[in-house]
Amino acid sequence: MKVWIDQDLCTGDGLCEEIAPAVFTLLDDGLAYVKEGDVVKNDPGGSAGMALVPEDLEDAVREASEECPGECIFIEEG
Ligand code: SF4
């Protein structure tokens, strides 16, 4: 599973980071970004902003995507 965020729609509420801090992080610009391990994918849009999700975190990422107020967490299964 891969995940990315459309920062144009992010409200910066931090819900995703609360649900899955290993995958989502808020940066100084007040917006959420995905990360892969310690590497933050802070290039908005495109494949550079996409992170591979470890299997044990997939459920949390799905939950974050469902709860996201901006509806801007996008999952690519497979
Ligand atoms: S839950 Fe959605 S809107 Fe809120 S900070 Fe995360 S990506 Fe942004």
Short mmCIF file of N, CA, C and O and ligand atoms in Angstrom, two decimals:
data_model
loop_
_atom_site.label_atom_id
_atom_site.label_comp_id
_atom_site.label_asym_id
_atom_site.label_seq_id
_atom_site.Cartn_x
_atom_site.Cartn_y
_atom_site.Cartn_z
N MET A 1 0.84 -1.19 0.00
CA MET A 1 0.00 0.00 0.00
C MET A 1 0.88 1.25 0.00
O MET A 1 1.90 1.30 0.67
N LYS A 2 0.44 2.23 -0.79
CA LYS A 2 1.12 3.52 -0.77
C LYS A 2 0.14 4.61 -0.37
O LYS A 2 -1.07 4.46 -0.55
N VAL A 3 0.65 5.69 0.18
CA VAL A 3 -0.22 6.77 0.62
C VAL A 3 0.40 8.12 0.28
O VAL A 3 1.62 8.27 0.27
N TRP A 4 -0.46 9.08 -0.06
CA TRP A 4 0.03 10.44 -0.27
C TRP A 4 -1.05 11.42 0.15
O TRP A 4 -2.22 11.05 0.33
N ILE A 5 -0.64 12.65 0.35
CA ILE A 5 -1.56 13.70 0.82
C ILE A 5 -1.59 14.84 -0.19
O ILE A 5 -0.54 15.25 -0.70
N ASP A 6 -2.79 15.31 -0.49
CA ASP A 6 -2.91 16.53 -1.30
C ASP A 6 -2.89 17.72 -0.35
O ASP A 6 -3.88 18.05 0.30
N GLN A 7 -1.71 18.36 -0.23
CA GLN A 7 -1.54 19.44 0.75
C GLN A 7 -2.45 20.63 0.46
O GLN A 7 -2.73 21.43 1.36
N ASP A 8 -2.91 20.77 -0.78
CA ASP A 8 -3.81 21.88 -1.11
C ASP A 8 -5.12 21.79 -0.32
O ASP A 8 -5.79 22.80 -0.10
N LEU A 9 -5.49 20.57 0.09
CA LEU A 9 -6.76 20.36 0.78
C LEU A 9 -6.59 20.16 2.28
O LEU A 9 -7.57 20.15 3.03
N CYS A 10 -5.35 20.02 2.73
CA CYS A 10 -5.10 19.72 4.14
C CYS A 10 -5.45 20.92 5.02
O CYS A 10 -5.07 22.04 4.74
N THR A 11 -6.20 20.64 6.11
CA THR A 11 -6.61 21.70 7.03
C THR A 11 -5.60 21.89 8.16
O THR A 11 -5.72 22.82 8.95
N GLY A 12 -4.65 20.96 8.27
CA GLY A 12 -3.61 21.08 9.29
C GLY A 12 -4.08 20.76 10.70
O GLY A 12 -3.43 21.16 11.67
N ASP A 13 -5.19 20.05 10.84
CA ASP A 13 -5.72 19.74 12.17
C ASP A 13 -4.89 18.69 12.90
O ASP A 13 -4.97 18.59 14.12
N GLY A 14 -4.12 17.90 12.16
CA GLY A 14 -3.21 16.95 12.79
C GLY A 14 -3.82 15.61 13.16
O GLY A 14 -3.18 14.81 13.84
N LEU A 15 -5.04 15.36 12.72
CA LEU A 15 -5.71 14.11 13.06
C LEU A 15 -4.93 12.89 12.56
O LEU A 15 -4.80 11.89 13.26
N CYS A 16 -4.41 12.99 11.35
CA CYS A 16 -3.68 11.85 10.78
C CYS A 16 -2.45 11.53 11.63
O CYS A 16 -2.14 10.37 11.87
N GLU A 17 -1.77 12.55 12.09
CA GLU A 17 -0.58 12.34 12.91
C GLU A 17 -0.95 11.70 14.24
O GLU A 17 -0.21 10.88 14.78
N GLU A 18 -2.12 12.06 14.78
CA GLU A 18 -2.58 11.45 16.02
C GLU A 18 -2.86 9.97 15.83
O GLU A 18 -2.53 9.15 16.68
N ILE A 19 -3.47 9.64 14.69
CA ILE A 19 -3.87 8.25 14.45
C ILE A 19 -2.66 7.39 14.06
O ILE A 19 -2.53 6.27 14.52
N ALA A 20 -1.80 7.91 13.22
CA ALA A 20 -0.66 7.12 12.73
C ALA A 20 0.60 7.98 12.66
O ALA A 20 1.05 8.37 11.58
N PRO A 21 1.19 8.26 13.84
CA PRO A 21 2.37 9.14 13.88
C PRO A 21 3.59 8.57 13.15
O PRO A 21 4.50 9.32 12.81
N ALA A 22 3.58 7.26 12.90
CA ALA A 22 4.71 6.66 12.19
C ALA A 22 4.66 6.94 10.70
O ALA A 22 5.66 6.78 10.00
N VAL A 23 3.49 7.39 10.23
CA VAL A 23 3.32 7.60 8.78
C VAL A 23 3.08 9.07 8.44
O VAL A 23 3.50 9.54 7.38
N PHE A 24 2.42 9.80 9.34
CA PHE A 24 2.05 11.18 9.04
C PHE A 24 2.75 12.14 9.98
O PHE A 24 2.90 11.86 11.17
N THR A 25 3.15 13.29 9.45
CA THR A 25 3.77 14.29 10.31
C THR A 25 3.41 15.69 9.83
O THR A 25 3.23 15.93 8.63
N LEU A 26 3.25 16.60 10.77
CA LEU A 26 2.99 17.99 10.41
C LEU A 26 4.31 18.75 10.36
O LEU A 26 5.11 18.66 11.29
N LEU A 27 4.53 19.48 9.30
CA LEU A 27 5.76 20.27 9.18
C LEU A 27 5.51 21.73 9.57
O LEU A 27 4.39 22.11 9.92
N ASP A 28 6.58 22.52 9.50
CA ASP A 28 6.50 23.92 9.94
C ASP A 28 5.49 24.73 9.14
O ASP A 28 5.03 25.77 9.61
N ASP A 29 5.16 24.28 7.94
CA ASP A 29 4.16 25.02 7.15
C ASP A 29 2.74 24.74 7.62
O ASP A 29 1.78 25.26 7.06
N GLY A 30 2.61 23.89 8.67
CA GLY A 30 1.29 23.62 9.23
C GLY A 30 0.50 22.59 8.46
O GLY A 30 -0.68 22.38 8.75
N LEU A 31 1.14 21.93 7.52
CA LEU A 31 0.45 20.93 6.72
C LEU A 31 1.02 19.54 6.99
O LEU A 31 2.16 19.41 7.45
N ALA A 32 0.22 18.55 6.68
CA ALA A 32 0.63 17.17 6.94
C ALA A 32 1.34 16.58 5.72
O ALA A 32 0.98 16.87 4.57
N TYR A 33 2.35 15.75 6.02
CA TYR A 33 3.09 15.03 4.98
C TYR A 33 3.24 13.58 5.40
O TYR A 33 3.18 13.27 6.59
N VAL A 34 3.45 12.72 4.42
CA VAL A 34 3.69 11.31 4.75
C VAL A 34 5.18 11.08 4.92
O VAL A 34 6.00 11.85 4.41
N LYS A 35 5.50 10.04 5.65
CA LYS A 35 6.92 9.68 5.76
C LYS A 35 7.10 8.18 5.65
O LYS A 35 6.19 7.39 5.91
N GLU A 36 8.30 7.84 5.24
CA GLU A 36 8.69 6.44 5.08
C GLU A 36 9.85 6.24 6.03
O GLU A 36 10.96 6.72 5.75
N GLY A 37 9.60 5.61 7.16
CA GLY A 37 10.63 5.56 8.19
C GLY A 37 10.89 6.97 8.69
O GLY A 37 9.96 7.67 9.08
N ASP A 38 12.13 7.41 8.62
CA ASP A 38 12.48 8.76 9.07
C ASP A 38 12.47 9.77 7.92
O ASP A 38 12.71 10.96 8.14
N VAL A 39 12.22 9.31 6.72
CA VAL A 39 12.29 10.20 5.56
C VAL A 39 10.93 10.83 5.29
O VAL A 39 9.96 10.15 4.96
N VAL A 40 10.86 12.15 5.44
CA VAL A 40 9.61 12.85 5.18
C VAL A 40 9.52 13.18 3.69
O VAL A 40 10.46 13.71 3.10
N LYS A 41 8.38 12.82 3.11
CA LYS A 41 8.16 13.07 1.68
C LYS A 41 7.49 14.43 1.53
O LYS A 41 6.28 14.52 1.45
N ASN A 42 8.34 15.46 1.53
CA ASN A 42 7.76 16.80 1.59
C ASN A 42 7.74 17.51 0.24
O ASN A 42 7.73 18.74 0.18
N ASP A 43 7.72 16.74 -0.83
CA ASP A 43 7.48 17.31 -2.15
C ASP A 43 6.01 17.13 -2.48
O ASP A 43 5.59 16.03 -2.82
N PRO A 44 5.21 18.20 -2.39
CA PRO A 44 3.77 18.03 -2.61
C PRO A 44 3.48 17.53 -4.03
O PRO A 44 4.14 17.94 -4.98
N GLY A 45 2.49 16.65 -4.12
CA GLY A 45 2.07 16.14 -5.41
C GLY A 45 3.09 15.21 -6.01
O GLY A 45 4.25 15.22 -5.66
N GLY A 46 2.67 14.34 -6.91
CA GLY A 46 3.60 13.47 -7.62
C GLY A 46 4.16 12.36 -6.78
O GLY A 46 3.89 12.27 -5.58
N SER A 47 4.99 11.53 -7.38
CA SER A 47 5.45 10.32 -6.72
C SER A 47 6.43 10.62 -5.59
O SER A 47 6.58 9.83 -4.66
N ALA A 48 7.09 11.77 -5.62
CA ALA A 48 8.02 12.11 -4.54
C ALA A 48 7.29 12.35 -3.24
O ALA A 48 7.88 12.32 -2.17
N GLY A 49 5.99 12.60 -3.31
CA GLY A 49 5.19 12.82 -2.11
C GLY A 49 4.48 11.57 -1.64
O GLY A 49 3.58 11.65 -0.81
N MET A 50 4.86 10.42 -2.19
CA MET A 50 4.17 9.17 -1.89
C MET A 50 5.05 8.29 -1.02
O MET A 50 6.26 8.23 -1.20
N ALA A 51 4.45 7.62 -0.03
CA ALA A 51 5.22 6.77 0.87
C ALA A 51 4.68 5.35 0.87
O ALA A 51 3.46 5.15 0.80
N LEU A 52 5.59 4.39 0.95
CA LEU A 52 5.22 2.99 1.09
C LEU A 52 4.84 2.75 2.56
O LEU A 52 5.56 3.18 3.45
N VAL A 53 3.71 2.08 2.79
CA VAL A 53 3.22 1.86 4.16
C VAL A 53 3.56 0.44 4.61
O VAL A 53 3.19 -0.52 3.94
N PRO A 54 4.26 0.30 5.75
CA PRO A 54 4.50 -1.04 6.29
C PRO A 54 3.16 -1.73 6.59
O PRO A 54 2.20 -1.06 6.98
N GLU A 55 3.13 -3.05 6.41
CA GLU A 55 1.86 -3.78 6.52
C GLU A 55 1.16 -3.56 7.85
O GLU A 55 -0.07 -3.42 7.90
N ASP A 56 1.92 -3.50 8.93
CA ASP A 56 1.28 -3.38 10.24
C ASP A 56 0.69 -1.99 10.48
O ASP A 56 0.02 -1.77 11.48
N LEU A 57 0.94 -1.07 9.58
CA LEU A 57 0.38 0.29 9.74
C LEU A 57 -0.75 0.56 8.75
O LEU A 57 -1.36 1.63 8.79
N GLU A 58 -1.07 -0.44 7.93
CA GLU A 58 -2.07 -0.20 6.88
C GLU A 58 -3.45 0.16 7.44
O GLU A 58 -4.12 1.05 6.94
N ASP A 59 -3.87 -0.55 8.51
CA ASP A 59 -5.18 -0.27 9.09
C ASP A 59 -5.26 1.15 9.63
O ASP A 59 -6.26 1.85 9.45
N ALA A 60 -4.19 1.59 10.31
CA ALA A 60 -4.18 2.94 10.86
C ALA A 60 -4.22 3.98 9.74
O ALA A 60 -4.89 5.02 9.86
N VAL A 61 -3.55 3.69 8.65
CA VAL A 61 -3.54 4.63 7.52
C VAL A 61 -4.93 4.70 6.88
O VAL A 61 -5.42 5.78 6.53
N ARG A 62 -5.59 3.53 6.77
CA ARG A 62 -6.96 3.54 6.25
C ARG A 62 -7.88 4.36 7.15
O ARG A 62 -8.70 5.13 6.67
N GLU A 63 -7.73 4.18 8.46
CA GLU A 63 -8.56 4.93 9.40
C GLU A 63 -8.30 6.43 9.26
O GLU A 63 -9.23 7.23 9.21
N ALA A 64 -7.04 6.81 9.17
CA ALA A 64 -6.70 8.23 9.03
C ALA A 64 -7.32 8.80 7.76
O ALA A 64 -7.86 9.91 7.75
N SER A 65 -7.28 8.02 6.69
CA SER A 65 -7.84 8.47 5.41
C SER A 65 -9.35 8.68 5.54
O SER A 65 -9.90 9.65 5.00
N GLU A 66 -10.01 7.77 6.27
CA GLU A 66 -11.46 7.90 6.44
C GLU A 66 -11.82 9.09 7.32
O GLU A 66 -12.82 9.77 7.09
N GLU A 67 -11.01 9.34 8.34
CA GLU A 67 -11.32 10.40 9.30
C GLU A 67 -10.86 11.78 8.84
O GLU A 67 -11.33 12.80 9.36
N CYS A 68 -9.96 11.85 7.91
CA CYS A 68 -9.34 13.12 7.49
C CYS A 68 -10.40 14.15 7.08
O CYS A 68 -11.15 13.93 6.13
N PRO A 69 -10.48 15.28 7.79
CA PRO A 69 -11.49 16.30 7.50
C PRO A 69 -11.33 16.91 6.11
O PRO A 69 -12.31 17.36 5.51
N GLY A 70 -10.11 16.93 5.61
CA GLY A 70 -9.89 17.50 4.28
C GLY A 70 -10.12 16.51 3.15
O GLY A 70 -10.06 16.86 1.98
N GLU A 71 -10.38 15.24 3.55
CA GLU A 71 -10.52 14.15 2.58
C GLU A 71 -9.37 14.17 1.58
O GLU A 71 -9.56 14.07 0.37
N CYS A 72 -8.18 14.36 2.10
CA CYS A 72 -7.03 14.55 1.21
C CYS A 72 -5.92 13.53 1.43
O CYS A 72 -4.79 13.74 0.98
N ILE A 73 -6.23 12.42 2.12
CA ILE A 73 -5.27 11.34 2.24
C ILE A 73 -5.65 10.25 1.25
O ILE A 73 -6.73 9.67 1.34
N PHE A 74 -4.77 10.03 0.28
CA PHE A 74 -5.10 9.11 -0.82
C PHE A 74 -4.27 7.84 -0.73
O PHE A 74 -3.06 7.89 -0.52
N ILE A 75 -4.97 6.72 -0.85
CA ILE A 75 -4.34 5.40 -0.72
C ILE A 75 -4.31 4.71 -2.07
O ILE A 75 -5.28 4.75 -2.82
N GLU A 76 -3.17 4.10 -2.36
CA GLU A 76 -3.09 3.25 -3.54
C GLU A 76 -2.79 1.85 -3.06
O GLU A 76 -1.71 1.59 -2.53
N GLU A 77 -3.76 0.97 -3.18
CA GLU A 77 -3.62 -0.42 -2.70
C GLU A 77 -2.70 -1.19 -3.64
O GLU A 77 -2.66 -0.92 -4.84
N GLY A 78 -2.00 -2.16 -3.06
CA GLY A 78 -1.18 -3.03 -3.89
C GLY A 78 0.30 -2.75 -3.72
O GLY A 78 0.69 -1.89 -3.00
S1 SF4 B 1 -6.09 14.55 8.81
FE1 SF4 B 1 -6.14 15.32 6.69
S2 SF4 B 1 -6.62 17.49 6.88
FE2 SF4 B 1 -5.96 16.78 8.88
S3 SF4 B 1 -3.76 17.21 8.99
FE3 SF4 B 1 -4.00 15.12 8.23
S4 SF4 B 1 -4.02 15.28 6.00
FE4 SF4 B 1 -4.39 17.33 6.83
#
